[in-house]
Short mmCIF file of C-alpha atoms in Angstrom, two decimals:
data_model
loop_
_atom_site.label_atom_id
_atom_site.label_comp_id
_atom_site.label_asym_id
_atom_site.label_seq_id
_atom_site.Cartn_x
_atom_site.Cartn_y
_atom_site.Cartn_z
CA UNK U 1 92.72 81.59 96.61
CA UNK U 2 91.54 83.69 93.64
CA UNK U 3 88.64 81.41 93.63
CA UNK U 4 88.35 81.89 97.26
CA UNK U 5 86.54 85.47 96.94
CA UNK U 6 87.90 87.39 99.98
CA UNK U 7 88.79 86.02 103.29
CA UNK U 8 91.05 85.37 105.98
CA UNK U 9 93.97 83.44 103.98
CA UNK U 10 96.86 81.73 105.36
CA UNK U 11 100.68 82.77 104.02
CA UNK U 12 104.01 84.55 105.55
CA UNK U 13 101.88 88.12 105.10
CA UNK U 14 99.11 87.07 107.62
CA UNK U 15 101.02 86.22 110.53
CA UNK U 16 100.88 89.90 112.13
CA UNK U 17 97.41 89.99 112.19
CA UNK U 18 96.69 86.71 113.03
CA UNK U 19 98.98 87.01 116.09
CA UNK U 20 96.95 89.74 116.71
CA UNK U 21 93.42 88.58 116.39
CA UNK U 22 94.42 85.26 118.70
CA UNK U 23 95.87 87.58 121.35
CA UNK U 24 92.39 89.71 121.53
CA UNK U 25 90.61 86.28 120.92
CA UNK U 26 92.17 84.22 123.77
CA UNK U 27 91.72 87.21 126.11
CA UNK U 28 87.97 87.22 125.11
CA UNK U 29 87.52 83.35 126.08
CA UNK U 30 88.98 83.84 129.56
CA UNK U 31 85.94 86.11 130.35
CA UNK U 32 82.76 84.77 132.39
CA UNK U 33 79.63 86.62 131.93
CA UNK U 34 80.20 89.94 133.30
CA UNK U 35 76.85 91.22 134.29
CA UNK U 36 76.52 89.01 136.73
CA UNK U 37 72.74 88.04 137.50
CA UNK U 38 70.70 89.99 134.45
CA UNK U 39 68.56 92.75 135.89
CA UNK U 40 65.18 92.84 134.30
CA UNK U 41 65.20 94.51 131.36
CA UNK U 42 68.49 94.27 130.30
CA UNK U 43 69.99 93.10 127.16
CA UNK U 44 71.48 90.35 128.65
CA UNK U 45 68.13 88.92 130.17
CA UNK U 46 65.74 89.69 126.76
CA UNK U 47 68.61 88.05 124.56
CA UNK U 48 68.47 84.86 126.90
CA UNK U 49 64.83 84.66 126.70
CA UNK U 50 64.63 83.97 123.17
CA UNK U 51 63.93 80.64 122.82
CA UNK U 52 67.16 78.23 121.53
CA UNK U 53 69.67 81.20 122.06
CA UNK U 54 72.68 80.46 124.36
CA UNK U 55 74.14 84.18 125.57
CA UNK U 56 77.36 84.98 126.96
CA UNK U 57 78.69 88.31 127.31
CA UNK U 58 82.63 89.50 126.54
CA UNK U 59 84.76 92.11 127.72
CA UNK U 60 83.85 95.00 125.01
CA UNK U 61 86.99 96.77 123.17
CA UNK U 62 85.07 99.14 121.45
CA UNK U 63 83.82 102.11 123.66
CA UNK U 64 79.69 102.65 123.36
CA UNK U 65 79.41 98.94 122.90
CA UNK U 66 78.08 95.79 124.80
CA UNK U 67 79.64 91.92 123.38
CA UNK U 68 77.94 89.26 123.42
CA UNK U 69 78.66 85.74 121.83
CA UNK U 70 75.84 83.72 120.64
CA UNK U 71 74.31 80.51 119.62
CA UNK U 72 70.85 80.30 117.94
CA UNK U 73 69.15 76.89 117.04
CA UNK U 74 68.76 76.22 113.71
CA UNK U 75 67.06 73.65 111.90
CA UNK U 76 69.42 71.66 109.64
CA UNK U 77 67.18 71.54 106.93
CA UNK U 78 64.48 74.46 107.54
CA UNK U 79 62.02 72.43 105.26
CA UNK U 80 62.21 70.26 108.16
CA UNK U 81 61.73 71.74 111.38
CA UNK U 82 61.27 69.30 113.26
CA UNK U 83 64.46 67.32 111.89
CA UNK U 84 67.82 67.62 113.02
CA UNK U 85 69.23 70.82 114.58
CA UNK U 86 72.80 72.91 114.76
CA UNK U 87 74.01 75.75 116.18
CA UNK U 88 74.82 79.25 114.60
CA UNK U 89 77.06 81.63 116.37
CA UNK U 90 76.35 85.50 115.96
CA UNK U 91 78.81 87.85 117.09
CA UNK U 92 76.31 90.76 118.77
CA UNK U 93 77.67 94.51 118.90
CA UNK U 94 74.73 96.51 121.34
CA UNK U 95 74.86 100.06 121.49
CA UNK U 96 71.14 100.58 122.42
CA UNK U 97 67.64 98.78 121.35
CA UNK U 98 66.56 101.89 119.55
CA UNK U 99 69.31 102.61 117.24
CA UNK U 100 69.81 100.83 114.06
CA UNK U 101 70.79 97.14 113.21
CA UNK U 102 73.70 96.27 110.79
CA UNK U 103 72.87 92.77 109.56
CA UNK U 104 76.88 91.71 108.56
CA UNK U 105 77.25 88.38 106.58
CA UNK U 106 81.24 87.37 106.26
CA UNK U 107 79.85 84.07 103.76
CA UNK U 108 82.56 82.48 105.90
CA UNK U 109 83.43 82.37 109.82
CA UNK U 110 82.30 85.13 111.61
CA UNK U 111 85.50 87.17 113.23
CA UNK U 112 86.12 86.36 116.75
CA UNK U 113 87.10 90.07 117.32
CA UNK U 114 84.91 93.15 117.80
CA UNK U 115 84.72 95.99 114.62
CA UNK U 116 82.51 98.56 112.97
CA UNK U 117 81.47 97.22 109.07
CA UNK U 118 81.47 100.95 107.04
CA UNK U 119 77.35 100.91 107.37
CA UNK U 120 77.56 100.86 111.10
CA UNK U 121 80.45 103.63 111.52
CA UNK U 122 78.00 105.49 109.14
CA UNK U 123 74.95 105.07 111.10
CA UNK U 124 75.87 104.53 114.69
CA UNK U 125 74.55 101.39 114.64
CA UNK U 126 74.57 97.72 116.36
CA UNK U 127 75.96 95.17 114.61
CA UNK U 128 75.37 91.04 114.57
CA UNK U 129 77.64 88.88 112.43
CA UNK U 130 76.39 86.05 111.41
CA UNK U 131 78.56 83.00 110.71
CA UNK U 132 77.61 81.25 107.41
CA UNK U 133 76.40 77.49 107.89
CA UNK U 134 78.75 74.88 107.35
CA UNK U 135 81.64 76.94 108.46
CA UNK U 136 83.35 75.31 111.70
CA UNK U 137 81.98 75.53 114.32
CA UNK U 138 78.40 76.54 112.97
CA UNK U 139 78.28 72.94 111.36
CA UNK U 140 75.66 70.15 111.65
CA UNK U 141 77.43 66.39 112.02
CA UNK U 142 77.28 65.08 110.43
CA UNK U 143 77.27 67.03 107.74
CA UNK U 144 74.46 66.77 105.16
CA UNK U 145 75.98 68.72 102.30
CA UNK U 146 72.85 68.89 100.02
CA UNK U 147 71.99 71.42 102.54
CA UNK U 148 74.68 74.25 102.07
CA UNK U 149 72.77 76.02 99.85
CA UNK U 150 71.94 79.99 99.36
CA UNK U 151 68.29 79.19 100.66
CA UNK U 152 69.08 77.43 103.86
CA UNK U 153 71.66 80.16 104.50
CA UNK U 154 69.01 83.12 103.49
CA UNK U 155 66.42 81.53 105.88
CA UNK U 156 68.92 80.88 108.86
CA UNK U 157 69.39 84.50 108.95
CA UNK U 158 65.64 85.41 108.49
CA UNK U 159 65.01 83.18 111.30
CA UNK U 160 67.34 85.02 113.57
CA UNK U 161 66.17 87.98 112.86
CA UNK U 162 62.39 87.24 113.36
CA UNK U 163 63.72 86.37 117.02
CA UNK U 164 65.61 89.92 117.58
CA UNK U 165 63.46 92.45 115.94
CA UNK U 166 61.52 91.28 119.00
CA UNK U 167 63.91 93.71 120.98
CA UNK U 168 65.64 96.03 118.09
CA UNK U 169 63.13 97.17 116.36
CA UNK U 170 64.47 100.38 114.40
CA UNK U 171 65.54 100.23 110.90
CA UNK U 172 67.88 96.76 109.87
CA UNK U 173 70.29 97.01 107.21
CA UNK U 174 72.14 93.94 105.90
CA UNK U 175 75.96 94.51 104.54
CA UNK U 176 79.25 92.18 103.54
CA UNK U 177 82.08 92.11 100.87
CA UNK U 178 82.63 89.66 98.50
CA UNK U 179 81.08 86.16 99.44
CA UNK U 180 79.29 88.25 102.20
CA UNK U 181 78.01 90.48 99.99
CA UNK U 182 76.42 87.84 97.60
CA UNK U 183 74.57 86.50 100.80
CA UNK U 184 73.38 89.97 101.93
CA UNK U 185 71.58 89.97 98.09
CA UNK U 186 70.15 86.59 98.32
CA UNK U 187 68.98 86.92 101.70
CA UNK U 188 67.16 90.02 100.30
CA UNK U 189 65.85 88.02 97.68
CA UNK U 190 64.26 84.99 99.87
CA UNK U 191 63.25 87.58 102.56
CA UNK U 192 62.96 90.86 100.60
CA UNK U 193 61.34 92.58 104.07
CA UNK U 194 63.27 91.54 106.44
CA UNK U 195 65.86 94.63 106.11
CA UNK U 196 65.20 98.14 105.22
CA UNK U 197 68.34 98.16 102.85
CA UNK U 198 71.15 96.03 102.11
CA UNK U 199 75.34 97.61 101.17
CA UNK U 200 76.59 95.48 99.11
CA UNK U 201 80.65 95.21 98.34
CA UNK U 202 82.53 94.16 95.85
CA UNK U 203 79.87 91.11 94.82
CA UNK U 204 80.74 89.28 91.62
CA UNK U 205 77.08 88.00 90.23
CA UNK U 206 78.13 84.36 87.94
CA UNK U 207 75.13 84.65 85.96
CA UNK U 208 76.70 82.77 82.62
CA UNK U 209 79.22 80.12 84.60
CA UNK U 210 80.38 79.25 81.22
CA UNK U 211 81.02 82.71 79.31
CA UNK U 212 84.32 84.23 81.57
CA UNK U 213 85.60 86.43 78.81
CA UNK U 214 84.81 89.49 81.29
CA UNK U 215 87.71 88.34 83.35
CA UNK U 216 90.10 87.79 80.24
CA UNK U 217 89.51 91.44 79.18
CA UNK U 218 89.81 93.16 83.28
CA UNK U 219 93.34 91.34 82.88
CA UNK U 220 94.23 93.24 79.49
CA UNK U 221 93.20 96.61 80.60
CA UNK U 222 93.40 96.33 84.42
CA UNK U 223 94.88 100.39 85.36
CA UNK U 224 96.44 102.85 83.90
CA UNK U 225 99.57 101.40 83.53
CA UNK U 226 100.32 98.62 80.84
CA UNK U 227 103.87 97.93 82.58
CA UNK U 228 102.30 97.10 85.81
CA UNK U 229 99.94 94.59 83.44
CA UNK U 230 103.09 92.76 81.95
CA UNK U 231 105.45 92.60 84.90
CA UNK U 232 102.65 91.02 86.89
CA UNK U 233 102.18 88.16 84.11
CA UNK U 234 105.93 87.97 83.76
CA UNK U 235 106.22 87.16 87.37
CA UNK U 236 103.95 84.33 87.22
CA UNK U 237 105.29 82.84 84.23
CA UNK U 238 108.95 83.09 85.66
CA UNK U 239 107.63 81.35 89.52
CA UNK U 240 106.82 78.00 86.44
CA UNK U 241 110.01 78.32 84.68
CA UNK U 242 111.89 78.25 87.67
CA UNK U 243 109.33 75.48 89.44
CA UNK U 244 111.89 72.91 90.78
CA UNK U 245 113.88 75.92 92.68
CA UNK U 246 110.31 77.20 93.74
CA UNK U 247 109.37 73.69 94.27
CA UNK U 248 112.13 73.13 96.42
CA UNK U 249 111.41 76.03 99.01
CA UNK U 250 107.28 74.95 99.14
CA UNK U 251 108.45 71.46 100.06
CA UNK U 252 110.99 72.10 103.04
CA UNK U 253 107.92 74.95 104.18
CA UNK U 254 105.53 71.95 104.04
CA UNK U 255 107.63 69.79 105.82
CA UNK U 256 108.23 72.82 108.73
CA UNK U 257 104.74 73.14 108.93
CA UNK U 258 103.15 69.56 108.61
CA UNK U 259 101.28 70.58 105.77
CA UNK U 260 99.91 67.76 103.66
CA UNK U 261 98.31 67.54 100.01
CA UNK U 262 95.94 64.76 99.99
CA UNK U 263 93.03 66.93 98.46
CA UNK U 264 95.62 68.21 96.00
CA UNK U 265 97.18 64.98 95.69
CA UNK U 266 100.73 66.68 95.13
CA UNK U 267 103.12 69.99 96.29
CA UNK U 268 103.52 70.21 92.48
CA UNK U 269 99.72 70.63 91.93
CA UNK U 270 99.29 73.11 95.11
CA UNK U 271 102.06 74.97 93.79
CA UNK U 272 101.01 75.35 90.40
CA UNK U 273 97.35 76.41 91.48
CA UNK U 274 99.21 79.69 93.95
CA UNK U 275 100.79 80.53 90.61
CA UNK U 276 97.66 80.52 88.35
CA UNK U 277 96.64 82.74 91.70
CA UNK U 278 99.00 85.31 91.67
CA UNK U 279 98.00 88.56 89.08
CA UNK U 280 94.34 88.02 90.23
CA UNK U 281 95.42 87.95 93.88
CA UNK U 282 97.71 91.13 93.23
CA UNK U 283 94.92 92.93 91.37
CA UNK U 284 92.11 91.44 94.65
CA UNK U 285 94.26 92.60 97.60
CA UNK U 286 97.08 95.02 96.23
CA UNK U 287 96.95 98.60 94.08
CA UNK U 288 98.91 99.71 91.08
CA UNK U 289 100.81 102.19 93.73
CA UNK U 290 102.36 98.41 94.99
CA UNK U 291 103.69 97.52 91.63
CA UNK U 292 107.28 99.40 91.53
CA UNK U 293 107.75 96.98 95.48
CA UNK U 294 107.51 93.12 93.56
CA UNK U 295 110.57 91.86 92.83
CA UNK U 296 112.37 92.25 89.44
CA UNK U 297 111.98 88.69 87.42
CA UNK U 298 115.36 88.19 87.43
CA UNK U 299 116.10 88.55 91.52
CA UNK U 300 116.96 85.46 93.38
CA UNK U 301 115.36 82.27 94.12
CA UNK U 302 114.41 83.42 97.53
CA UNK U 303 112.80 86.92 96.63
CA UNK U 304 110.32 85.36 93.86
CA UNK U 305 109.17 82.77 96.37
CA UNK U 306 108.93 85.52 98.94
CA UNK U 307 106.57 87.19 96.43
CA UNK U 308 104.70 83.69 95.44
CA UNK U 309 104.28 83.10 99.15
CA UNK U 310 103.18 86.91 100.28
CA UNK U 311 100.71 87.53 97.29
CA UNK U 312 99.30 83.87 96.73
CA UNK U 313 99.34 82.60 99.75
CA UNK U 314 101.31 79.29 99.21
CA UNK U 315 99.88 77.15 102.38
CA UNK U 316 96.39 77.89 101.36
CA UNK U 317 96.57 74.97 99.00
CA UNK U 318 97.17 72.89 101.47
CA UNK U 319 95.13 70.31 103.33
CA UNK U 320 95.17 72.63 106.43
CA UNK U 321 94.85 75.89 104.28
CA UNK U 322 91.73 74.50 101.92
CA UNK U 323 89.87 72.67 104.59
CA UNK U 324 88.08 75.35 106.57
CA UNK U 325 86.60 76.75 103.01
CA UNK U 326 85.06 73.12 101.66
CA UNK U 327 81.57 75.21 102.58
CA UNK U 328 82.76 77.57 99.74
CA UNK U 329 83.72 75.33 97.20
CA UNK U 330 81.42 73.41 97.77
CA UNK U 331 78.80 76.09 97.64
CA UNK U 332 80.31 77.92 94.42
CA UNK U 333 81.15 73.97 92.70
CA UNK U 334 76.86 73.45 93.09
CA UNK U 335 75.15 77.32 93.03
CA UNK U 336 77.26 80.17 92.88
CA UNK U 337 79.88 79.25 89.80
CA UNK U 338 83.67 80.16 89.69
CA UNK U 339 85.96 81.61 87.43
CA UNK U 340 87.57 80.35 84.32
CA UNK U 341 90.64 82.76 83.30
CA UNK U 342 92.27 82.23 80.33
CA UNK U 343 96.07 81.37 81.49
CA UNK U 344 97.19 82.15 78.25
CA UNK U 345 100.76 83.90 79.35
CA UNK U 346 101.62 80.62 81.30
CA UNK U 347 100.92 77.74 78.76
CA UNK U 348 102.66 75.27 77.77
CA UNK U 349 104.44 75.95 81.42
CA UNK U 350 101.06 74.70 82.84
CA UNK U 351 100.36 70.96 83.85
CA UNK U 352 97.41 71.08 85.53
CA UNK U 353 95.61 74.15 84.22
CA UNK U 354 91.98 71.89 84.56
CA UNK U 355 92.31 71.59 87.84
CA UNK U 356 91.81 75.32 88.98
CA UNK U 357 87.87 75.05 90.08
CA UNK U 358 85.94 73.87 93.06
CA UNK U 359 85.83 70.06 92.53
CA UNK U 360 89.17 70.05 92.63
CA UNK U 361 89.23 71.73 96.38
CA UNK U 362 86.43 69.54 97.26
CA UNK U 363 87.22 66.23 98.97
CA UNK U 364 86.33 63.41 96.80
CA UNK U 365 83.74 62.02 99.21
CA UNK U 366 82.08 65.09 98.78
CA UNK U 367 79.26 65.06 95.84
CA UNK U 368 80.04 68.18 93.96
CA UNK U 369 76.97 68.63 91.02
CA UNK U 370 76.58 72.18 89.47
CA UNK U 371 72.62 73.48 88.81
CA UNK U 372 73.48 74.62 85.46
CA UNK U 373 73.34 78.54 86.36
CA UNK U 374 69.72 78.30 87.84
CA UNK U 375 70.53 79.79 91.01
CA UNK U 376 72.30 82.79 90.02
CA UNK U 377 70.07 83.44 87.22
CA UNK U 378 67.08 83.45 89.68
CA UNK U 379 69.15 85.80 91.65
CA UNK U 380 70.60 88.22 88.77
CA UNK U 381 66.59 87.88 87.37
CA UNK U 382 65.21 89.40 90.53
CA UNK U 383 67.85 91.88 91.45
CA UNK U 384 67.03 93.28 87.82
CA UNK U 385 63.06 93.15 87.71
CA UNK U 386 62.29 93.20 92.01
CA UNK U 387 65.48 94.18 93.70
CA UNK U 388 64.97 97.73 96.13
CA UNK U 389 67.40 99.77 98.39
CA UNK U 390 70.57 98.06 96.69
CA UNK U 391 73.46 99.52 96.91
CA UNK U 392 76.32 97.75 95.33
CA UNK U 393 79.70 99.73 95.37
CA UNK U 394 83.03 97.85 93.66
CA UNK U 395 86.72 98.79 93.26
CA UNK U 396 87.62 99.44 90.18
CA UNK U 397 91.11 97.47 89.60
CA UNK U 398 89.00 94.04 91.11
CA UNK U 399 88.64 91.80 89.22
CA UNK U 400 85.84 90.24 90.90
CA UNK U 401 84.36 93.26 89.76
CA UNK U 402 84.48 91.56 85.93
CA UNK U 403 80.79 90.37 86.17
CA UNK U 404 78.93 92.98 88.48
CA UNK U 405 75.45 92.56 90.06
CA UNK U 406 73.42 95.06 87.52
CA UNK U 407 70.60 96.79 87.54
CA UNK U 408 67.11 96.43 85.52
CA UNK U 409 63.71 98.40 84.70
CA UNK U 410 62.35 96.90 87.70
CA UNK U 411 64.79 97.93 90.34
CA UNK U 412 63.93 100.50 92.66
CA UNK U 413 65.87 103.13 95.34
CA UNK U 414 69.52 101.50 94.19
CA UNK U 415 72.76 102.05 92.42
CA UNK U 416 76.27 100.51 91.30
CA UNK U 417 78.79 102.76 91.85
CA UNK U 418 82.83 102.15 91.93
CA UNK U 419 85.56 103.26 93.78
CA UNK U 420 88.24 104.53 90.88
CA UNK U 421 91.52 102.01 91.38
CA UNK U 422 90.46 100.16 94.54
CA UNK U 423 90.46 96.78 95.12
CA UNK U 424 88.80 94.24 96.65
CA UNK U 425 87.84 96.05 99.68
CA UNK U 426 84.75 96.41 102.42
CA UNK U 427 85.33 100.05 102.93
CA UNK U 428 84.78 101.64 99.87
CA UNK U 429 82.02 104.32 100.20
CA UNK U 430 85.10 106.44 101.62
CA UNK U 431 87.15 106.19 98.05
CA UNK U 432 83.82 107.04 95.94
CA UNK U 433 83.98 110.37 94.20
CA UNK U 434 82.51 113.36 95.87
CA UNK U 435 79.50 112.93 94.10
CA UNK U 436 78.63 109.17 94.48
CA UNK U 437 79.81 109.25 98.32
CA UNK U 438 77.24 112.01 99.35
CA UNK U 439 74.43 110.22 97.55
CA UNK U 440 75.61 107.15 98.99
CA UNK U 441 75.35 107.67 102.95
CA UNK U 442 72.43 109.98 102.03
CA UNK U 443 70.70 106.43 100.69
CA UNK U 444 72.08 104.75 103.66
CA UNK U 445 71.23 106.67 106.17
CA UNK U 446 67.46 107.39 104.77
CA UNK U 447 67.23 103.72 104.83
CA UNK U 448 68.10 103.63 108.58
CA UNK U 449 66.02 106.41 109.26
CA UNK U 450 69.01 108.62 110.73
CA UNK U 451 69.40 112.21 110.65
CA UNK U 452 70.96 113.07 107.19
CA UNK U 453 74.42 114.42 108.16
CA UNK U 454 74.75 113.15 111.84
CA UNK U 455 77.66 110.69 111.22
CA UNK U 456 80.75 111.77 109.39
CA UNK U 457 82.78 109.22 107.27
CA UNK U 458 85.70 108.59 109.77
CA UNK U 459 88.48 106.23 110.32
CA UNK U 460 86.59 103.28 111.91
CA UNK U 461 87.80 102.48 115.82
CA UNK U 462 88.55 98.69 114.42
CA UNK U 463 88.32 96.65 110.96
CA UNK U 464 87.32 93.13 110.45
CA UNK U 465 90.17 90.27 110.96
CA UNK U 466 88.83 88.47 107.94
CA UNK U 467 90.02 91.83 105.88
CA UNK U 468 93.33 92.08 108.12
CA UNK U 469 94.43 88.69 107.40
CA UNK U 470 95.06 89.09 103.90
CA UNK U 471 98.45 88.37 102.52
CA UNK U 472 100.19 91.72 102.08
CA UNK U 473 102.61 92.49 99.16
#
């Protein structure tokens, strides 16, 4: 899951919000279109004359806003238009043609629930999210996996938003955290005018896939508090030395569940990889305040699983857990890189310490061949020398904050600024210090071309499921 960037994750911690986001979902897909015959003009009618775009429209549970579900036809390979097609689905929040568009890339699935991304609260804006290709159901079949790449993505999403700028034609701005974020900044880079300013969270930027020594050090001095540091490790090393008790528990959960492990091959491997998982995943989803509420290392059986299981995630190692991400791994095994922690504080407890990177996650069928760093390099090369109206903002205690997006002599009207102690989080303008928030929204909302001051920073009306479902401590 550490390798997994940020997403909706399977585990004992998710199951409130993903009760809740199927209850809002399923009342969603009983709806018909509820405008009945479009009157000229409308929003319904000019989104269903775009040509290849499918339109239905949802009961809205935000108040201001309009839903609408829909699918745009895309070109499987959009060096080849006239090859083989699929269909993208876009999540559309309308508030009105003339106010500003948010632009909000997951990387993943797009949420089948209505929110406000931070941008939007802060501009009063509409919204699209745009599901990333490859992600079920926005996947060609059969799949042609040569063509999950950060260019097809970049150019799906300047094709759709050639076709709306038709009818919102204010200021765009593209946003997302984590694996959304990256695509926000390589959209930008394929299609640098396509937006008039991208917010970009919590982005790790794997220019050197080879030199992870960033990571090694964010685990040595992660906080303020070197106790938190060492319990943390202790933990994981104590979920190995008491593995066939731990073992055990994943098992008898597997066999509740019908999970299986033929990616994995074995529970043993699965459960090894949730333990090589667990300080990053604390540090990625949890805060130093959560530290004194994990277990002690020497409570029962049953708590430290609890506490495997709540922080790690232990299903998502699973057939069922890994296979809606094979887009990601596959993506991050070829183009984007991965991680490579030093698991010092668990050797020699550690059999399979090799197998903690994409190819491992990536059915075997699946040709998995890495460029070498030439993707990301491009990327890191432009955002340094080309890249304008950037704003990258990171928690401070993430530690996919180890290897920030930076800036260069060439990059214009941006920043990198971090939220002291945060995590791994999509709303983080709100924990910036005075200083940095004010000049924050003051860039943002110049970029949308809204009245300095007109939105205050306020608890949004509704977050994004994929941020929900994370597994709480």
């Amino acid at each position: 899951m550490a390798l997994l960037l940020a997403a909706g994750v399977t585990g004992a911690g998710a199951t409130a919000a993903q009760a809740a986001a199927t209850a809002r979902t399923d009342t969603a897909r009983t709806d018909t279109a509820l405008a009945g015959p479009a009157q000229a003009g409308d929003i319904l009618a000019q989104l269903k004359a775009i040509p290849g775009m499918q339109v239905t429209e949802k009961t809205s549970t935000l108040p201001g806003y309009r839903w609408f579900w829909l699918n745009y036809r895309q070109p499987v390979d959009h060096r080849d238009p006239k090859g083989k097609w699929f269909e993208q689905r876009i999540m559309l929040q309308h508030k009105s043609a003339d106010r500003p568009m948010v632009l909000y890339t997951s990387g993943y699935n797009t949420p089948e629930t209505m929110f406000t991304s931070e941008p939007t609260s802060l501009i009063d804006g509409n919204q699209i999210s745009v599901e990333y290709r490859y992600f079920t159901p926005s996947r060609p079949e059969p799949a042609d996996w040569t063509k999950d790449t950060i260019w097809q993505a970049a150019t799906d999403e300047h094709r759709l938003i050639g076709a709306l700028k038709k009818i919102y034609k204010a200021r765009w701005i593209s946003t997302g955290a984590s694996k959304g974020g990256m695509t926000a900044v390589y959209h930008k880079r394929f299609y640098p005018h396509d937006v008039d300013g991208s917010v970009v969270y919590v982005a790790p930027n794997d220019v050197d896939n080879k030199d992870d020594r960033a990571y090694d050090r964010f685990f040595r001095t992660v906080g303020t508090d070197p106790q938190c540091r060492a319990h943390v490790k202790a933990l994981a090393r104590e979920f190995l030395k008491r593995r066939p008790a731990m073992l055990s528990r994943f098992k008898d959960a597997a066999a509740k569940n019908g999970w299986t492990f033929d990616i994995l091959r074995t529970p043993d491997r699965a459960f090894e990889n949730s333990v090589m998982d667990y300080e990053w995943a604390f540090w990625q989803y949890s805060l130093q305040s959560d530290c004194p509420a994990l277990p002690a290392v020497d409570a029962s059986d049953d708590t430290l699983y609890g506490s495997l299981d709540a922080i790690s995630g232990l299903s998502f190692y699973t057939d069922q857990g890994l296979a809606p991400y094979i887009p990601y791994f596959y993506q991050a095994g070829t183009q984007l890189g991965w991680p490579s922690p030093q698991f010092t504080n668990l050797r020699p407890l550690l059999r399979y310490e090799s197998s903690y990177q994409p190819r491992t996650y990536v059915p075997s069928d699946i040709p998995v061949r890495f460029d070498g760093g030439k993707a990301m390099r491009d990327i890191d090369g432009w955002v340094r020398d080309h890249g304008s109206r950037l704003l990258f903002v990171y928690g401070g205690n993430d530690p996919w904050g180890s290897e920030p997006f930076r800036l260069g002599k060439g990059s214009r009207d941006s920043a990198v600024l971090t939220a002291p102690g945060m995590n791994h989080s999509g709303r983080l303008i709100a924990k910036l210090s005075d200083e940095d928030r004010v000049d924050a929204i003051a860039d943002l909302q110049r970029w949308a071309n809204v009245t300095p001051g007109a939105r205050a920073l306020t608890t949004p009306p509704a977050d994004d499921v994929l941020q929900l479902q994370r597994p709480p401590l």
